[in-house]
Coordinates of C-alpha atoms in Angstrom, one line a residue:
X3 CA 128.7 171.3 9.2
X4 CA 127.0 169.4 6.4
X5 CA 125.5 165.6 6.3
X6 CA 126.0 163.5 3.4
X7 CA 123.9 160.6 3.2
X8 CA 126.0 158.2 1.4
X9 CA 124.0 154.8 0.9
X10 CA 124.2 151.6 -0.4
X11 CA 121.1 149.8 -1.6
X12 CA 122.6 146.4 -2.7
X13 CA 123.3 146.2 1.3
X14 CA 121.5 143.9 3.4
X15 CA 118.5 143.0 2.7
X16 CA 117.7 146.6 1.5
X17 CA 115.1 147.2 3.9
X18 CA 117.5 150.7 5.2
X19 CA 118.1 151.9 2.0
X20 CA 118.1 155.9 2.0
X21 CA 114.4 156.5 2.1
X22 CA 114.4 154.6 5.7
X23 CA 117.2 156.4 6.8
X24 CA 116.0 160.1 5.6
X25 CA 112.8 158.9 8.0
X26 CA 114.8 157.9 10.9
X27 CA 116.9 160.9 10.5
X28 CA 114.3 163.8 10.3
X29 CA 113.1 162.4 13.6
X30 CA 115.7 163.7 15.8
X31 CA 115.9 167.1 13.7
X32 CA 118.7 165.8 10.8
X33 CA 118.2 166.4 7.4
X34 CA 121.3 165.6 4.9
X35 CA 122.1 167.9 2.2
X36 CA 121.8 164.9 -0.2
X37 CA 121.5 161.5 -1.0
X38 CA 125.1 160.5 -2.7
X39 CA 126.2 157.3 -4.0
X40 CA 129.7 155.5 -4.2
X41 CA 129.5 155.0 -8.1
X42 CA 129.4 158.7 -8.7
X43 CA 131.9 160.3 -6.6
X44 CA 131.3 164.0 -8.4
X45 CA 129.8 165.2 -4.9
X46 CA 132.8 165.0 -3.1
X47 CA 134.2 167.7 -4.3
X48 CA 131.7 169.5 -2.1
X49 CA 132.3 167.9 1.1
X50 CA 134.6 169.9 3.7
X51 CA 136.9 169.2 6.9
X52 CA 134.3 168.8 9.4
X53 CA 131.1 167.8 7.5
X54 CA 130.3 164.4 8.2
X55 CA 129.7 161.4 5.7
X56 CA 126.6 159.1 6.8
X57 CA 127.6 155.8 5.7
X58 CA 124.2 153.3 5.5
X59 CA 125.5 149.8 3.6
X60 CA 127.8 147.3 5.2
X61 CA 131.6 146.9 6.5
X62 CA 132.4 147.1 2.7
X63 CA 130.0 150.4 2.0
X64 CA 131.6 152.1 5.2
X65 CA 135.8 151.1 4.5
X66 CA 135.1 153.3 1.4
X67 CA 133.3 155.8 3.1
X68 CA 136.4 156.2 5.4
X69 CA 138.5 156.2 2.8
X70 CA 136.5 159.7 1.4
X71 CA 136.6 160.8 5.4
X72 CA 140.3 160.5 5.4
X73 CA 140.8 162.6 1.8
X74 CA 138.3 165.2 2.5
X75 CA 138.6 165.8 6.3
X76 CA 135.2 164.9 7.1
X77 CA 133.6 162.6 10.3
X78 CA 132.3 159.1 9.3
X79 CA 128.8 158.3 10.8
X80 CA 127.7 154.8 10.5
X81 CA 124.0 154.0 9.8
X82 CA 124.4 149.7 9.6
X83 CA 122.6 148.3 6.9
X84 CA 124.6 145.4 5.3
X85 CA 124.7 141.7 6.8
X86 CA 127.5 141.8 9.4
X87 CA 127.6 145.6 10.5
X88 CA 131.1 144.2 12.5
X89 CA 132.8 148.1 12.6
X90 CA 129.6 149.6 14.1
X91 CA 130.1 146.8 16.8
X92 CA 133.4 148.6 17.7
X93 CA 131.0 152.0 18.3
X94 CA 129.3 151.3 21.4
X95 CA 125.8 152.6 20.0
X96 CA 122.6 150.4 20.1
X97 CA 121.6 148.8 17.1
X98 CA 117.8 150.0 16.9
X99 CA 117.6 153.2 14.6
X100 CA 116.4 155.7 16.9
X101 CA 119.7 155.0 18.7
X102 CA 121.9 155.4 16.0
X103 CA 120.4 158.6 14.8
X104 CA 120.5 160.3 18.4
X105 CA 123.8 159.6 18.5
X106 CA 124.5 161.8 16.1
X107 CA 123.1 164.6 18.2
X108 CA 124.5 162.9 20.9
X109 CA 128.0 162.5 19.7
X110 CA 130.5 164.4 18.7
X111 CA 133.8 162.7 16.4
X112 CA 136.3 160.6 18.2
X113 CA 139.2 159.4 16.6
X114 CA 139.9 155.6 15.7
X115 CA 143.0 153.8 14.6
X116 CA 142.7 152.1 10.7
X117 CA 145.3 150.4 9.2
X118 CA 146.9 150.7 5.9
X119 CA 148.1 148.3 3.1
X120 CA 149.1 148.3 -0.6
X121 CA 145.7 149.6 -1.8
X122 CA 143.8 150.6 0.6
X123 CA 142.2 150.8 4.2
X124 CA 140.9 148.1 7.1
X125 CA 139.1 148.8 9.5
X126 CA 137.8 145.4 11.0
X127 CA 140.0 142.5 9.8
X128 CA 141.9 141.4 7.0
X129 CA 142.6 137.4 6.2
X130 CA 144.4 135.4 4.6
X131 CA 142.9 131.6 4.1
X132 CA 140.0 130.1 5.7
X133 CA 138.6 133.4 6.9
X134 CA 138.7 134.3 3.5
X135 CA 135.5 131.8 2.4
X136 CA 132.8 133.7 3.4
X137 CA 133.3 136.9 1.1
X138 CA 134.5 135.1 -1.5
X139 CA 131.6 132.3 -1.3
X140 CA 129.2 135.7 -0.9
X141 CA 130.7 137.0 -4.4
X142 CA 129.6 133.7 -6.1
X143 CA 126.6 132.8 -4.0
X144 CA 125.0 136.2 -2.8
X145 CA 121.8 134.3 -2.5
X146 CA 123.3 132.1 0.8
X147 CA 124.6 135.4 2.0
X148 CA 120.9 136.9 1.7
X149 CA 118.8 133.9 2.9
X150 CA 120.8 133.2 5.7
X151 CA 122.4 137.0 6.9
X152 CA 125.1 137.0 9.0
X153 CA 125.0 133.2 9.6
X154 CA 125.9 132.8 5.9
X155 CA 129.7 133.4 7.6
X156 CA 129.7 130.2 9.8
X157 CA 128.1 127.7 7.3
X158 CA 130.5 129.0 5.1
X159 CA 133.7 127.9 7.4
X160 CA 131.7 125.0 8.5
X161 CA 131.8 123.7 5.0
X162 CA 135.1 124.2 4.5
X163 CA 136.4 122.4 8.2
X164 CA 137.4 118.9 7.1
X165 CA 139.7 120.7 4.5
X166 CA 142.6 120.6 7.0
X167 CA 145.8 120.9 5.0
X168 CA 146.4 124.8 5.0
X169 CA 149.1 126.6 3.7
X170 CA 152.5 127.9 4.4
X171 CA 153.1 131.5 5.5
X172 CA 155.5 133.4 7.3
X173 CA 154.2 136.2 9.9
X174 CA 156.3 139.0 10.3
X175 CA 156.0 141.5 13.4
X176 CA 158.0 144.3 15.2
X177 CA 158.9 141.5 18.0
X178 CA 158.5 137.9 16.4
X179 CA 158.3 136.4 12.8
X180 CA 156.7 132.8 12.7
X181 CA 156.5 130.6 10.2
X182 CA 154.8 127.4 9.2
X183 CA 151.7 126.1 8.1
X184 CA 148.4 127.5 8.8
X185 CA 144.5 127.2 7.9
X186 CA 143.4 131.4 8.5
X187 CA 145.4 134.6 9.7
X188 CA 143.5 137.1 10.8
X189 CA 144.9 140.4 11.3
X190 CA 142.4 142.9 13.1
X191 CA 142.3 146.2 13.6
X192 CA 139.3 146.8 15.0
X193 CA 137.6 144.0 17.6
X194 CA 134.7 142.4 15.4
X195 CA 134.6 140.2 12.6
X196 CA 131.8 137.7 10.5
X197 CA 128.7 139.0 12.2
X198 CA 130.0 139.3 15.8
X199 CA 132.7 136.7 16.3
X200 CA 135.2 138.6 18.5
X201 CA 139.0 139.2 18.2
X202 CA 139.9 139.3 21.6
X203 CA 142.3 141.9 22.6
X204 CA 141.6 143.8 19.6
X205 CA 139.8 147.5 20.2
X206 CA 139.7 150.5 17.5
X207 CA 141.8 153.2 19.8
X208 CA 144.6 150.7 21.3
X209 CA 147.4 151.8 18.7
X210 CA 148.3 148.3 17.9
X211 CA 147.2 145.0 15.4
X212 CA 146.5 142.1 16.6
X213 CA 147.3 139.2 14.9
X214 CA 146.0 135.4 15.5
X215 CA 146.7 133.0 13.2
X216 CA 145.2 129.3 12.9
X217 CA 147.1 126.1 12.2
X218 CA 146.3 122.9 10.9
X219 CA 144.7 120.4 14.1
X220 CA 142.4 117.8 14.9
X221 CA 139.1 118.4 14.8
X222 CA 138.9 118.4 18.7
X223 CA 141.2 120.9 18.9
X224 CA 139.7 123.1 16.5
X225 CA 136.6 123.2 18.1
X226 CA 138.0 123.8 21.7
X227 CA 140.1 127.2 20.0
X228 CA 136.9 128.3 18.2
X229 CA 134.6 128.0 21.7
X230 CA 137.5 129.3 23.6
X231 CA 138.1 132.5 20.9
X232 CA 134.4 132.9 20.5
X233 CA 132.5 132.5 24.1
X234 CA 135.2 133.0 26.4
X235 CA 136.5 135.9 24.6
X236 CA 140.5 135.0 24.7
X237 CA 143.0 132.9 22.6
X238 CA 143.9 129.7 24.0
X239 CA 147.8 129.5 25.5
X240 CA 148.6 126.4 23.3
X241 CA 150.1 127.8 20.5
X242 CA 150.2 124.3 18.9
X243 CA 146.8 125.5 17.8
X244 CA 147.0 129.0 17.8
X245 CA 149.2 131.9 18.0
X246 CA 148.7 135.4 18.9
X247 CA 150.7 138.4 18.0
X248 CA 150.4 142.4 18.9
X249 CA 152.3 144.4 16.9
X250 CA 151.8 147.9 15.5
X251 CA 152.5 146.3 11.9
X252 CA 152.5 142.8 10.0
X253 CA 153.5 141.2 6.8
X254 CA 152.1 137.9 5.3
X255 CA 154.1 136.5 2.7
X256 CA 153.2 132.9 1.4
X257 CA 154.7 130.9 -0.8
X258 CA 151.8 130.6 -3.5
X259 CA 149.6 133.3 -4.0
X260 CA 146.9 133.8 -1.3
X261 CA 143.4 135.8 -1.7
X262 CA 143.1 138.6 0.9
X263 CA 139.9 140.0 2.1
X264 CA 139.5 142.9 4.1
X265 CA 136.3 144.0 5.7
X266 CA 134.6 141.3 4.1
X267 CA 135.1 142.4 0.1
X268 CA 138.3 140.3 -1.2
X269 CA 141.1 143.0 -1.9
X270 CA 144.0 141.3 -3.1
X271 CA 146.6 138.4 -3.2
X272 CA 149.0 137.8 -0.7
X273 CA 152.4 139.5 -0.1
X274 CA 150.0 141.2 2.1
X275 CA 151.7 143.7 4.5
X276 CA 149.5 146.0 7.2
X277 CA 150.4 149.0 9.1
X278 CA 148.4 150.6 12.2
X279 CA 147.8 154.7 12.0
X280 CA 146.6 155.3 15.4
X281 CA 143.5 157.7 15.9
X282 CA 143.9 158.6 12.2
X283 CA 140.0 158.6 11.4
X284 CA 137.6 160.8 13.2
X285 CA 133.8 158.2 13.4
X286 CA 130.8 159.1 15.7
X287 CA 130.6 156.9 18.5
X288 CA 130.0 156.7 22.5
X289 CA 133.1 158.1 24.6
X290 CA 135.2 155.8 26.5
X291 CA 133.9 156.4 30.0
X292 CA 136.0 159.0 32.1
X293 CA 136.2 160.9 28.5

């Protein structure tokens, strides 16, 4: 088994860049054959089923490190580095660095669900609409995204609030297809987005998307779904507000083009359709207790 060191050092802050995480590692006995990069890709060729790929950037830095996992058969390792770190959430590993490099001596590869869509992978959550601002606000005004870290998210949607009108979209599932007009879609694979905000429901191994989608309210009741969704951990019951949906695929279609983002990069436009491949990617993490 080989380690490949695969970092990003536009992630974060770039305090873990690859020379922190070469320290880190060599103090639990790990030494990576090399330090690799995502804009040269010659060193894949060398990678082999069962190496693994040590992924140090953000949620955008480790989607494409899956993607290598999945073509060359390796395990993905995830060494957080970037501003919301939301797939490492799903891991069950503490944040502090010696944690995350005992784990890998800990740990041996687990498989997790990711979904596919036309062009590429998600592992967190995709959206459609208002969840949408913060990556593309970040691609225009990295220096918000920087100064403030993960709270660059929430003033991001906060800013955007009193823009109430939404858009129309049709929601298609195995069991339901809704229509109407909405303000975000979220559809997560895995049970983290923005820096923490949970999808409840959502987990990583469960087989299953789940979809919660956002309409147009009052102010009041906007608030009450977002303090509901994000302290109380569930989706409130009045779908008025908001409507939940598990199914092992979706499809978005809207009737004027929509930007998608998945895993906090924008990836596309709107038709936007997502299917779950259950325990498809093998990814250090803690075992489900009992396992």
């Amino acid at each position: 088994m080989t380690d490949w060191l695969l970092a990003n050092p536009h992630a974060g802050d770039g305090e873990r860049n690859a020379d922190f995480w070469r320290d880190c590692l060599a103090q639990v006995g790990l030494q990576p054959e090399r330090t690799c990069d995502l804009e040269d890709l010659g060193w894949v060729r060398e990678v082999r089923s069962g190496d693994r790929i040590l992924a140090a950037g953000g949620d955008g830095s480790v989607n494409r490190a899956a993607a290598l996992c999945l073509e060359t058969g390796a395990c993905l390792a995830v060494l957080p580095s970037g501003t919301a770190n939301d797939f490492f959430r799903n891991l069950g590993i503490e944040h502090d660095p010696e944690s995350i490099c005992q784990a890998l001596v800990d740990y041996g590869p687990q498989p997790v669900d990711v979904s596919r869509y036309d062009g590429g992978l998600c592992l967190n959550v995709a959206h459609v609409g208002l969840g949408t601002l913060p990556a593309r606000d970040a691609n225009t005004n990295g220096g918000t995204k920087k100064l403030l870290g993960q709270f660059s998210y929430m003033v991001s949607l906060l800013g955007r609030l009193f823009s109430r009108r939404g858009f129309r979209a049709t929601i298609a599932t195995d069991t339901a297809t809704v229509a109407g007009r909405w303000l975000s879609i979220a559809i997560a694979n895995g049970a983290y987005f923005g820096g923490g905000s949970e999808v409840p429901g959502a987990a990583l191994d469960n087989g299953s998307l789940v979809i919660i989608a956002v309409r147009p309210a009052s102010l009041i009741s906007l608030m009450g779904a977002f303090i509901m969704t994000r302290i109380l951990g569930r989706t409130p019951k009045d779908t008025k507000t908001v409507v939940e949906l598990v199914s092992p695929w979706c499809r978005v279609t809207t009737r004027r083009r929509k930007t998608v983002t998945v895993d906090g990069d924008v990836a596309g436009h709107t038709p936007l359709e997502m299917t779950c491949r259950p325990g498809e990617l093998q990814v250090i993490r803690k075992p489900s207790e009992g396992v």
